Structure formats: C-alpha cells, structure tokens
Short mmCIF file of N, CA and C in Angstrom, two decimals:
data_model
loop_
_atom_site.label_atom_id
_atom_site.label_comp_id
_atom_site.label_asym_id
_atom_site.label_seq_id
_atom_site.Cartn_x
_atom_site.Cartn_y
_atom_site.Cartn_z
N MET A 15 -13.93 7.84 -13.72
CA MET A 15 -15.18 7.80 -12.76
C MET A 15 -15.44 9.01 -13.10
N PRO A 16 -16.76 9.62 -13.41
CA PRO A 16 -17.36 11.12 -13.01
C PRO A 16 -17.39 11.37 -11.58
N ARG A 17 -17.10 12.58 -11.41
CA ARG A 17 -17.44 13.10 -9.80
C ARG A 17 -18.55 13.36 -9.33
N SER A 18 -19.78 13.29 -10.26
CA SER A 18 -20.88 13.99 -10.14
C SER A 18 -21.96 13.66 -10.95
N VAL A 19 -22.89 13.16 -11.13
CA VAL A 19 -24.57 12.86 -11.92
C VAL A 19 -25.41 13.97 -11.50
N GLN A 20 -25.43 14.87 -12.95
CA GLN A 20 -26.31 16.03 -12.82
C GLN A 20 -27.48 15.90 -13.58
N ILE A 21 -28.53 16.50 -13.10
CA ILE A 21 -29.93 16.82 -13.76
C ILE A 21 -29.88 18.15 -13.93
N LEU A 22 -29.60 19.09 -14.78
CA LEU A 22 -29.35 20.47 -14.77
C LEU A 22 -29.68 21.11 -16.02
N GLY A 23 -30.37 22.37 -15.96
CA GLY A 23 -30.39 23.14 -17.06
C GLY A 23 -31.31 22.76 -18.43
N THR A 24 -32.10 21.97 -18.03
CA THR A 24 -32.94 21.32 -19.35
C THR A 24 -33.55 22.24 -19.96
N GLY A 25 -34.13 22.41 -21.00
CA GLY A 25 -35.18 23.66 -21.31
C GLY A 25 -36.21 23.58 -20.71
N GLN A 26 -36.75 22.52 -20.27
CA GLN A 26 -38.32 22.97 -19.45
C GLN A 26 -38.09 23.41 -18.10
N LEU A 27 -37.04 22.79 -17.49
CA LEU A 27 -36.61 22.97 -16.20
C LEU A 27 -36.37 24.67 -16.08
N LEU A 28 -35.40 25.29 -17.14
CA LEU A 28 -35.40 26.72 -17.14
C LEU A 28 -36.60 27.20 -17.21
N GLU A 29 -37.22 27.00 -18.14
CA GLU A 29 -38.76 27.49 -18.26
C GLU A 29 -39.49 27.42 -17.09
N LEU A 30 -39.86 26.44 -16.29
CA LEU A 30 -40.37 26.53 -15.20
C LEU A 30 -39.72 27.40 -14.30
N SER A 31 -38.68 27.49 -13.96
CA SER A 31 -37.93 27.87 -13.21
C SER A 31 -37.94 29.79 -13.51
N ARG A 32 -37.96 29.81 -14.48
CA ARG A 32 -38.50 31.69 -14.72
C ARG A 32 -40.08 31.86 -14.60
N LYS A 33 -40.90 30.79 -14.47
CA LYS A 33 -41.87 31.25 -14.13
C LYS A 33 -42.14 31.07 -12.63
N LEU A 34 -41.69 30.34 -12.08
CA LEU A 34 -41.90 30.36 -10.80
C LEU A 34 -41.21 31.48 -9.66
N ARG A 35 -39.94 32.34 -10.46
CA ARG A 35 -39.65 33.40 -10.14
C ARG A 35 -40.52 35.04 -10.61
N ALA A 36 -41.54 34.50 -11.61
CA ALA A 36 -42.14 35.74 -11.99
C ALA A 36 -43.85 35.48 -11.07
N ALA A 37 -43.81 33.95 -10.67
CA ALA A 37 -44.83 34.14 -10.20
C ALA A 37 -44.65 34.38 -8.40
N GLY A 38 -43.66 34.60 -8.07
CA GLY A 38 -43.06 35.03 -7.18
C GLY A 38 -43.60 33.99 -5.68
N GLY A 39 -43.73 32.78 -5.99
CA GLY A 39 -43.95 31.98 -4.91
C GLY A 39 -42.88 31.14 -4.14
N PRO A 40 -42.31 31.70 -3.33
CA PRO A 40 -41.42 31.22 -2.55
C PRO A 40 -41.78 29.62 -2.19
N ARG A 41 -42.91 29.54 -2.00
CA ARG A 41 -43.37 28.53 -1.30
C ARG A 41 -43.69 27.19 -2.82
N LEU A 42 -43.90 27.81 -3.19
CA LEU A 42 -43.65 26.43 -4.58
C LEU A 42 -42.56 26.29 -5.08
N ARG A 43 -41.21 27.39 -5.04
CA ARG A 43 -39.91 27.03 -5.17
C ARG A 43 -39.33 26.14 -4.14
N ALA A 44 -39.54 26.40 -3.00
CA ALA A 44 -39.40 25.49 -2.12
C ALA A 44 -39.63 24.39 -1.92
N ASN A 45 -41.19 24.06 -2.03
CA ASN A 45 -41.65 22.57 -2.39
C ASN A 45 -40.91 22.04 -3.95
N MET A 46 -41.05 22.89 -4.80
CA MET A 46 -39.85 22.04 -6.18
C MET A 46 -38.80 21.78 -5.89
N ALA A 47 -38.04 22.39 -4.78
CA ALA A 47 -36.42 22.16 -4.56
C ALA A 47 -36.69 21.19 -3.65
N ARG A 48 -37.84 20.78 -2.44
CA ARG A 48 -37.62 19.60 -1.76
C ARG A 48 -37.40 18.56 -2.46
N ARG A 49 -38.89 18.52 -3.43
CA ARG A 49 -39.36 17.16 -3.99
C ARG A 49 -38.12 16.61 -5.14
N VAL A 50 -37.45 17.64 -5.53
CA VAL A 50 -36.21 17.49 -6.41
C VAL A 50 -35.28 16.99 -5.77
N ARG A 51 -35.01 17.19 -4.42
CA ARG A 51 -34.09 16.55 -3.75
C ARG A 51 -34.40 15.10 -3.18
N ARG A 52 -36.00 14.93 -2.93
CA ARG A 52 -36.47 13.58 -2.63
C ARG A 52 -35.85 12.86 -3.99
N ALA A 53 -36.29 13.28 -4.62
CA ALA A 53 -35.93 12.49 -6.30
C ALA A 53 -34.59 12.10 -6.46
N ALA A 54 -33.44 12.60 -5.75
CA ALA A 54 -31.82 12.35 -5.75
C ALA A 54 -31.61 11.65 -4.74
N GLU A 55 -32.24 11.54 -3.46
CA GLU A 55 -32.16 10.58 -2.45
C GLU A 55 -32.04 9.19 -2.80
N PRO A 56 -32.71 8.57 -3.33
CA PRO A 56 -32.55 7.42 -3.66
C PRO A 56 -30.87 6.51 -4.18
N LEU A 57 -30.75 7.74 -5.55
CA LEU A 57 -29.43 7.60 -5.98
C LEU A 57 -28.25 7.80 -4.65
N GLN A 58 -28.40 8.54 -3.89
CA GLN A 58 -27.43 9.16 -3.09
C GLN A 58 -27.19 7.73 -1.83
N LYS A 59 -28.43 7.21 -1.74
CA LYS A 59 -28.69 6.04 -0.40
C LYS A 59 -27.96 4.79 -1.39
N ASP A 60 -28.07 4.50 -2.75
CA ASP A 60 -27.82 3.61 -3.30
C ASP A 60 -26.02 3.74 -3.39
N LEU A 61 -25.52 4.91 -3.71
CA LEU A 61 -24.02 4.88 -3.77
C LEU A 61 -23.54 4.62 -2.90
N GLN A 62 -23.97 5.18 -1.33
CA GLN A 62 -23.51 4.85 -0.38
C GLN A 62 -23.47 3.56 0.04
N GLN A 63 -24.37 2.92 0.02
CA GLN A 63 -24.94 1.26 -0.08
C GLN A 63 -23.78 0.66 -0.62
N ALA A 64 -23.73 1.01 -2.26
CA ALA A 64 -22.75 0.26 -3.21
C ALA A 64 -21.15 0.68 -2.38
N ILE A 65 -20.52 1.65 -1.94
CA ILE A 65 -19.31 1.58 -1.24
C ILE A 65 -19.20 1.07 -0.04
N ARG A 66 -20.16 0.71 1.07
CA ARG A 66 -19.80 0.09 1.76
C ARG A 66 -19.90 -1.21 1.77
N THR A 67 -20.30 -1.82 0.72
CA THR A 67 -20.17 -3.29 0.58
C THR A 67 -19.23 -3.65 -0.48
N VAL A 68 -18.54 -2.70 -1.01
CA VAL A 68 -17.63 -3.05 -2.01
C VAL A 68 -16.22 -3.78 -1.15
N GLU A 69 -15.69 -4.98 -1.50
CA GLU A 69 -14.63 -5.66 -0.71
C GLU A 69 -13.80 -5.43 -1.00
N LEU A 70 -12.84 -5.07 -0.32
CA LEU A 70 -11.30 -4.86 -0.50
C LEU A 70 -10.43 -5.33 0.38
N PRO A 71 -10.34 -6.99 -0.22
CA PRO A 71 -9.31 -7.65 0.42
C PRO A 71 -7.56 -7.10 0.39
N GLY A 72 -6.99 -7.43 1.22
CA GLY A 72 -5.94 -6.88 1.36
C GLY A 72 -5.08 -8.29 0.99
N SER A 73 -3.55 -7.89 0.41
CA SER A 73 -2.86 -9.46 0.00
C SER A 73 -2.41 -9.88 1.49
N GLY A 74 -2.83 -9.37 2.78
CA GLY A 74 -2.31 -10.21 4.13
C GLY A 74 -1.22 -9.99 4.84
N ARG A 75 -1.22 -10.00 6.09
CA ARG A 75 -0.09 -9.61 6.79
C ARG A 75 1.05 -10.06 6.92
N LYS A 76 1.00 -11.59 6.13
CA LYS A 76 2.16 -12.23 6.22
C LYS A 76 3.07 -12.33 7.45
N GLY A 77 2.16 -12.62 8.56
CA GLY A 77 3.24 -12.32 9.50
C GLY A 77 3.72 -11.43 10.51
N ARG A 78 3.31 -10.00 9.86
CA ARG A 78 3.68 -8.98 10.52
C ARG A 78 2.08 -8.79 11.56
N GLY A 79 2.51 -8.19 12.59
CA GLY A 79 1.58 -7.90 13.32
C GLY A 79 1.19 -6.48 13.67
N GLY A 80 0.27 -5.84 14.83
CA GLY A 80 0.39 -4.54 15.07
C GLY A 80 -0.90 -3.90 14.69
N PRO A 81 -1.37 -2.94 15.08
CA PRO A 81 -2.95 -2.24 15.00
C PRO A 81 -2.47 -1.54 13.67
N SER A 82 -3.65 -1.44 13.13
CA SER A 82 -3.49 -0.69 12.14
C SER A 82 -3.75 1.03 12.10
N PRO A 83 -2.77 1.82 11.66
CA PRO A 83 -2.78 3.16 11.64
C PRO A 83 -4.07 4.12 11.78
N THR A 84 -4.94 3.27 11.23
CA THR A 84 -6.36 4.37 10.59
C THR A 84 -7.30 4.05 11.56
N ARG A 85 -7.79 5.23 11.97
CA ARG A 85 -8.78 4.98 13.13
C ARG A 85 -10.32 5.25 12.47
N ARG A 86 -10.77 5.30 11.21
CA ARG A 86 -12.09 5.25 10.61
C ARG A 86 -11.50 4.40 9.19
N PRO A 87 -12.99 3.76 9.08
CA PRO A 87 -12.85 2.75 7.81
C PRO A 87 -13.02 3.82 6.39
N LEU A 88 -12.33 3.40 5.45
CA LEU A 88 -12.39 4.00 4.36
C LEU A 88 -13.48 4.09 3.61
N ARG A 89 -14.34 2.98 3.36
CA ARG A 89 -15.21 2.85 2.62
C ARG A 89 -16.80 3.84 3.42
N ALA A 90 -16.53 3.76 5.00
CA ALA A 90 -17.72 4.95 5.71
C ALA A 90 -17.15 6.04 5.65
N ALA A 91 -16.16 6.41 5.37
CA ALA A 91 -15.36 8.08 4.98
C ALA A 91 -15.81 8.34 3.64
N LEU A 92 -15.69 7.40 2.68
CA LEU A 92 -16.32 7.65 0.96
C LEU A 92 -18.02 7.95 1.31
N ALA A 93 -17.99 6.64 1.94
CA ALA A 93 -19.95 6.96 1.75
C ALA A 93 -20.47 8.25 2.39
N GLY A 94 -19.91 8.64 3.49
CA GLY A 94 -20.21 10.15 4.13
C GLY A 94 -19.98 11.22 3.20
N ALA A 95 -19.15 11.21 2.43
CA ALA A 95 -18.86 12.35 1.39
C ALA A 95 -19.90 12.24 0.25
N VAL A 96 -20.50 11.42 0.10
CA VAL A 96 -21.60 11.61 -1.05
C VAL A 96 -22.79 12.47 -0.90
N ARG A 97 -22.88 13.28 -1.75
CA ARG A 97 -23.67 14.67 -1.25
C ARG A 97 -24.56 15.02 -2.45
N ILE A 98 -25.76 15.83 -2.05
CA ILE A 98 -26.56 15.93 -2.89
C ILE A 98 -26.63 17.42 -3.00
N SER A 99 -26.80 18.04 -3.87
CA SER A 99 -27.05 19.46 -4.28
C SER A 99 -28.31 19.82 -5.54
N VAL A 100 -29.24 20.85 -4.41
CA VAL A 100 -30.28 21.14 -5.73
C VAL A 100 -30.02 22.91 -5.62
N ARG A 101 -30.19 22.87 -7.06
CA ARG A 101 -30.20 24.42 -7.81
C ARG A 101 -31.70 24.69 -8.10
N SER A 102 -32.03 25.82 -7.89
CA SER A 102 -33.49 26.36 -8.64
C SER A 102 -32.91 27.68 -9.18
N GLY A 103 -31.84 28.34 -9.51
CA GLY A 103 -31.45 29.36 -9.84
C GLY A 103 -31.78 29.26 -11.39
N SER A 104 -30.36 29.77 -12.28
CA SER A 104 -30.68 29.91 -13.74
C SER A 104 -30.28 28.61 -14.09
N SER A 105 -29.55 27.36 -13.49
CA SER A 105 -29.05 26.04 -13.81
C SER A 105 -30.03 25.73 -12.89
N PRO A 106 -30.91 25.27 -12.73
CA PRO A 106 -32.18 24.41 -12.15
C PRO A 106 -32.06 22.79 -12.04
N GLY A 107 -31.86 22.03 -11.11
CA GLY A 107 -31.82 20.39 -11.26
C GLY A 107 -30.98 20.22 -9.98
N ALA A 108 -30.62 18.88 -10.00
CA ALA A 108 -30.19 18.36 -8.96
C ALA A 108 -28.81 17.63 -9.42
N ARG A 109 -28.10 17.53 -8.37
CA ARG A 109 -26.58 17.30 -8.14
C ARG A 109 -26.32 16.22 -7.37
N VAL A 110 -25.74 14.47 -7.62
CA VAL A 110 -25.25 13.96 -6.71
C VAL A 110 -23.41 13.93 -7.07
N TRP A 111 -23.14 14.13 -5.82
CA TRP A 111 -21.53 14.04 -5.98
C TRP A 111 -20.70 13.62 -4.65
N LEU A 112 -19.77 13.65 -4.98
CA LEU A 112 -18.61 13.18 -3.72
C LEU A 112 -17.92 14.23 -3.35
N ASP A 113 -17.87 14.82 -2.41
CA ASP A 113 -17.43 16.11 -1.54
C ASP A 113 -16.17 15.63 -1.20
N THR A 114 -15.01 16.04 -1.55
CA THR A 114 -13.74 15.81 -1.30
C THR A 114 -13.37 16.70 -0.10
N SER A 115 -13.83 17.78 0.05
CA SER A 115 -13.77 18.50 1.12
C SER A 115 -14.09 17.62 2.70
N ARG A 116 -14.93 16.85 2.83
CA ARG A 116 -15.47 15.89 3.56
C ARG A 116 -14.85 14.64 3.99
N LEU A 117 -13.63 14.40 3.23
CA LEU A 117 -12.88 13.58 3.62
C LEU A 117 -11.85 13.50 4.15
N PRO A 118 -11.31 12.54 4.91
CA PRO A 118 -10.29 12.92 6.06
C PRO A 118 -9.01 13.55 4.93
N ASP A 119 -7.86 14.16 5.62
CA ASP A 119 -6.72 14.82 4.91
C ASP A 119 -5.86 13.81 4.17
N ASP A 120 -6.01 12.63 4.59
CA ASP A 120 -5.10 11.12 4.17
C ASP A 120 -5.78 10.14 3.12
N ILE A 121 -7.30 10.68 2.72
CA ILE A 121 -7.83 10.17 1.53
C ILE A 121 -8.04 11.57 0.40
N THR A 122 -7.53 10.64 -0.51
CA THR A 122 -7.59 11.70 -1.68
C THR A 122 -9.14 11.51 -2.52
N ALA A 123 -9.33 12.69 -3.51
CA ALA A 123 -10.32 12.26 -4.61
C ALA A 123 -9.95 10.83 -5.37
N GLY A 124 -9.12 10.79 -5.57
CA GLY A 124 -8.73 9.47 -6.69
C GLY A 124 -8.81 8.19 -6.06
N VAL A 125 -8.77 8.27 -4.53
CA VAL A 125 -9.07 6.73 -4.12
C VAL A 125 -10.77 6.31 -4.66
N ALA A 126 -11.52 7.04 -4.65
CA ALA A 126 -12.36 6.56 -5.04
C ALA A 126 -12.69 6.36 -6.41
N ALA A 127 -12.03 6.98 -7.77
CA ALA A 127 -12.04 6.28 -8.86
C ALA A 127 -11.38 5.25 -8.73
N ARG A 128 -10.16 4.97 -8.04
CA ARG A 128 -9.45 3.77 -8.25
C ARG A 128 -10.41 2.62 -7.63
N ILE A 129 -10.78 2.77 -6.58
CA ILE A 129 -12.07 1.87 -6.17
C ILE A 129 -12.91 1.46 -7.35
N ASP A 130 -13.37 2.42 -7.84
CA ASP A 130 -13.89 2.43 -8.72
C ASP A 130 -13.82 1.52 -10.18
N GLU A 131 -12.35 1.72 -10.55
CA GLU A 131 -11.77 0.87 -11.61
C GLU A 131 -11.32 -0.40 -11.01
N GLY A 132 -11.18 -0.76 -9.90
CA GLY A 132 -11.23 -2.08 -9.31
C GLY A 132 -9.70 -2.48 -8.46
N ARG A 133 -8.63 -1.53 -8.67
CA ARG A 133 -7.34 -1.42 -8.04
C ARG A 133 -7.16 -0.24 -7.50
N LEU A 134 -6.76 -0.39 -6.32
CA LEU A 134 -5.96 0.65 -5.21
C LEU A 134 -4.98 0.18 -4.71
N ARG A 135 -4.07 1.02 -5.15
CA ARG A 135 -2.45 0.65 -4.86
C ARG A 135 -2.47 1.96 -3.97
N HIS A 136 -1.26 1.59 -2.81
CA HIS A 136 -1.25 2.44 -1.95
C HIS A 136 -0.03 2.19 -0.67
N PRO A 137 0.47 3.09 -0.34
CA PRO A 137 1.85 2.79 0.54
C PRO A 137 1.53 1.79 1.89
N THR A 138 2.18 0.61 2.27
CA THR A 138 1.98 -0.03 3.17
C THR A 138 1.82 0.77 4.70
N PHE A 139 0.99 0.82 5.15
CA PHE A 139 1.21 1.70 6.54
C PHE A 139 1.77 3.51 6.19
N GLY A 140 1.75 3.81 5.21
CA GLY A 140 2.37 5.00 5.07
C GLY A 140 3.71 4.84 4.92
N ASN A 141 4.23 3.69 4.80
CA ASN A 141 5.97 3.39 4.30
C ASN A 141 5.88 3.53 2.54
N ARG A 142 6.08 4.82 2.13
CA ARG A 142 6.44 5.04 0.35
C ARG A 142 7.54 3.88 -0.02
N LYS A 143 8.24 3.44 0.67
CA LYS A 143 9.10 2.50 0.07
C LYS A 143 8.49 1.32 -0.31
N ARG A 144 7.31 0.70 0.83
CA ARG A 144 6.62 -0.46 0.45
C ARG A 144 4.98 -0.32 -0.04
N TRP A 145 4.84 -0.65 -1.34
CA TRP A 145 3.22 -1.01 -1.99
C TRP A 145 2.49 -1.88 -1.64
N ALA A 146 1.27 -1.84 -1.49
CA ALA A 146 0.17 -2.81 -1.71
C ALA A 146 -0.95 -2.46 -2.57
N ASN A 147 -1.42 -3.78 -3.30
CA ASN A 147 -2.49 -3.60 -3.93
C ASN A 147 -3.56 -3.99 -3.18
N GLN A 148 -4.91 -3.88 -3.91
CA GLN A 148 -6.16 -4.45 -3.15
C GLN A 148 -7.00 -4.15 -4.41
N TRP A 149 -7.84 -5.41 -4.30
CA TRP A 149 -8.45 -5.39 -5.43
C TRP A 149 -9.65 -5.24 -5.03
N ALA A 150 -10.69 -4.63 -5.60
CA ALA A 150 -12.26 -4.27 -5.44
C ALA A 150 -12.85 -5.07 -6.25
N ARG A 151 -13.78 -5.68 -5.22
CA ARG A 151 -14.89 -6.72 -6.07
C ARG A 151 -16.44 -6.03 -4.96
N PRO A 152 -17.12 -5.93 -5.98
CA PRO A 152 -16.74 -5.78 -7.54
C PRO A 152 -16.78 -4.29 -7.55
N THR A 153 -16.17 -3.96 -9.24
CA THR A 153 -15.93 -2.85 -9.86
C THR A 153 -17.04 -2.31 -9.83
N GLY A 154 -16.98 -0.68 -10.18
CA GLY A 154 -17.81 0.23 -10.98
C GLY A 154 -18.78 0.42 -9.62
N TRP A 155 -18.36 0.76 -8.46
CA TRP A 155 -19.25 1.04 -7.18
C TRP A 155 -19.80 2.38 -7.73
N TRP A 156 -19.32 3.07 -8.37
CA TRP A 156 -19.78 4.75 -8.57
C TRP A 156 -20.65 4.29 -10.26
N SER A 157 -19.91 4.26 -11.03
CA SER A 157 -20.46 4.11 -12.39
C SER A 157 -21.65 3.46 -12.67
N LYS A 158 -21.38 1.87 -12.06
CA LYS A 158 -22.60 1.02 -12.46
C LYS A 158 -23.90 1.76 -11.41
N THR A 159 -23.69 2.53 -10.39
CA THR A 159 -24.80 2.50 -9.52
C THR A 159 -25.38 3.83 -10.30
N VAL A 160 -24.31 4.92 -10.57
CA VAL A 160 -25.13 5.94 -11.43
C VAL A 160 -25.49 5.66 -12.60
N GLN A 161 -24.97 4.55 -13.46
CA GLN A 161 -26.05 4.12 -14.66
C GLN A 161 -27.04 3.46 -14.19
N ASP A 162 -27.38 2.87 -13.33
CA ASP A 162 -28.31 2.18 -13.05
C ASP A 162 -29.56 3.29 -12.41
N GLY A 163 -29.04 4.41 -11.49
CA GLY A 163 -30.19 5.38 -11.13
C GLY A 163 -30.74 6.61 -11.49
N THR A 164 -29.34 6.79 -13.07
CA THR A 164 -30.12 8.10 -13.19
C THR A 164 -31.19 8.18 -13.76
N GLN A 165 -31.60 7.23 -14.68
CA GLN A 165 -33.29 7.15 -15.33
C GLN A 165 -33.97 7.33 -14.63
N ARG A 166 -34.41 6.77 -13.44
CA ARG A 166 -35.23 6.77 -11.94
C ARG A 166 -35.15 8.10 -11.54
N MET A 167 -34.03 8.82 -11.29
CA MET A 167 -34.02 10.25 -10.99
C MET A 167 -34.31 11.01 -12.31
N ARG A 168 -34.04 11.19 -13.37
CA ARG A 168 -34.88 11.66 -14.42
C ARG A 168 -36.09 12.03 -14.54
N ASP A 169 -36.70 10.86 -14.25
CA ASP A 169 -38.09 10.45 -14.65
C ASP A 169 -38.78 10.89 -13.69
N GLU A 170 -38.41 11.12 -11.97
CA GLU A 170 -39.17 11.71 -10.91
C GLU A 170 -38.77 13.24 -10.81
N VAL A 171 -37.66 13.56 -11.57
CA VAL A 171 -37.67 15.00 -11.62
C VAL A 171 -38.72 15.93 -12.90
N ALA A 172 -38.85 14.94 -13.64
CA ALA A 172 -39.71 15.22 -14.51
C ALA A 172 -41.25 15.32 -14.42
N ARG A 173 -41.79 14.19 -13.39
CA ARG A 173 -42.71 14.09 -12.72
C ARG A 173 -42.98 15.68 -11.94
N VAL A 174 -42.04 15.75 -11.25
CA VAL A 174 -42.17 17.10 -10.19
C VAL A 174 -42.19 18.31 -11.03
N ARG A 175 -41.60 18.48 -12.29
CA ARG A 175 -41.46 19.24 -12.98
C ARG A 175 -43.26 19.55 -13.63
N ASP A 176 -43.79 18.50 -13.93
CA ASP A 176 -44.96 18.64 -14.86
C ASP A 176 -46.13 18.87 -13.34
N ASP A 177 -45.94 18.77 -12.17
CA ASP A 177 -46.73 18.79 -11.38
C ASP A 177 -46.63 19.96 -10.87
N VAL A 178 -45.29 20.91 -10.74
CA VAL A 178 -45.19 22.32 -10.32
C VAL A 178 -45.75 23.18 -11.65
N ARG A 179 -45.29 22.75 -13.12
CA ARG A 179 -46.06 23.11 -13.90
C ARG A 179 -47.70 23.38 -14.29
N ARG A 180 -48.35 22.20 -13.92
CA ARG A 180 -49.62 22.31 -13.40
C ARG A 180 -50.12 23.36 -12.61
N ASP A 181 -49.18 23.20 -11.39
CA ASP A 181 -49.85 24.47 -10.17
C ASP A 181 -49.64 25.68 -11.00
N LEU A 182 -48.96 26.16 -11.54
CA LEU A 182 -48.48 27.48 -12.40
C LEU A 182 -49.78 27.66 -13.25
N GLN A 183 -50.23 26.54 -13.86
CA GLN A 183 -51.31 26.99 -14.96
C GLN A 183 -52.63 27.56 -14.26
#
C-alpha cells in the first residue's frame, strides 16, 4: 500500500510557482495553496470514510468474556491520521498521506497496509502466544479509494493552475 498519493512537481506547477515568486504576490500564493488543499480534501474525506466502513469481524470470543483493553476504536484512529499537506515552494502540489505520528503507540503503520490487503493478524489482547486473524471486507480501502480519487484531484489542481496562470497574465 503506498503511504501517500502526491501530485507534485509537474513542470507546469513549477513554472507557475516561479512566476508567483517573481510576481511577489503572497495573496496569490495563499489563494493557490488554499484551492489546491480544497482539491485534495474530497480524497481525504473519501479515505476517512472508507476506513470507517471497513468491516473487521473477529473470530469470536468463544465463550471467553471480559472487556476489550482498547480505549479507542482502530478504524477511527486510522481515519484521524489521514492528512493533507500542500507545498508551494520548489516542488509545488498536494499530498494526501497517513501520518503515523498521529497514531497511538500500539498501532503501527503496517496495520493500515494489512487492512488494505485484507488480512490483519495480531496478538489476542496483547498475548504474543495467542494470535488471531481478522479479514477486512472490502479490501483495498486505501488503494482503491486513491485510484478512484486521484484523477479528480489532478483535474482540480490543473484547473486551479490554469486559473492562477490567467491571473498572472
């Protein structure tokens, strides 16, 4: 699973970034960055919705009881870690990524990739002598969502680029 989807450093965006710097228009730069961020927001929202709706049924408690030691839901934690960053410097563009620093300590970055692949294997309640498998349905929460949303994001960034280019002329 790629950890991020980026639309960076295309030749036209680089040329536009140079023109913005030369024009010295901080208002234009801020406007462009804001609009590029808005172009990436639908993909971020789609990714967050996709992980929230993935089913991760357990294999069952098999008669054993007790509360779960987890204080927060896994899918909500992963959804909260999906971020957007926008650059307007030497490699301008937008990036939608999974910020692993926003994940709790007991959730590694590999968990998101395993869920994307469809199988999550983990120790049962932290007991490393007993392991459980959970099967994600549907698979590809990251890869399919990115594939579906990337073209829309690219088209919107191209539209923003063309609008700003018209403003500079």
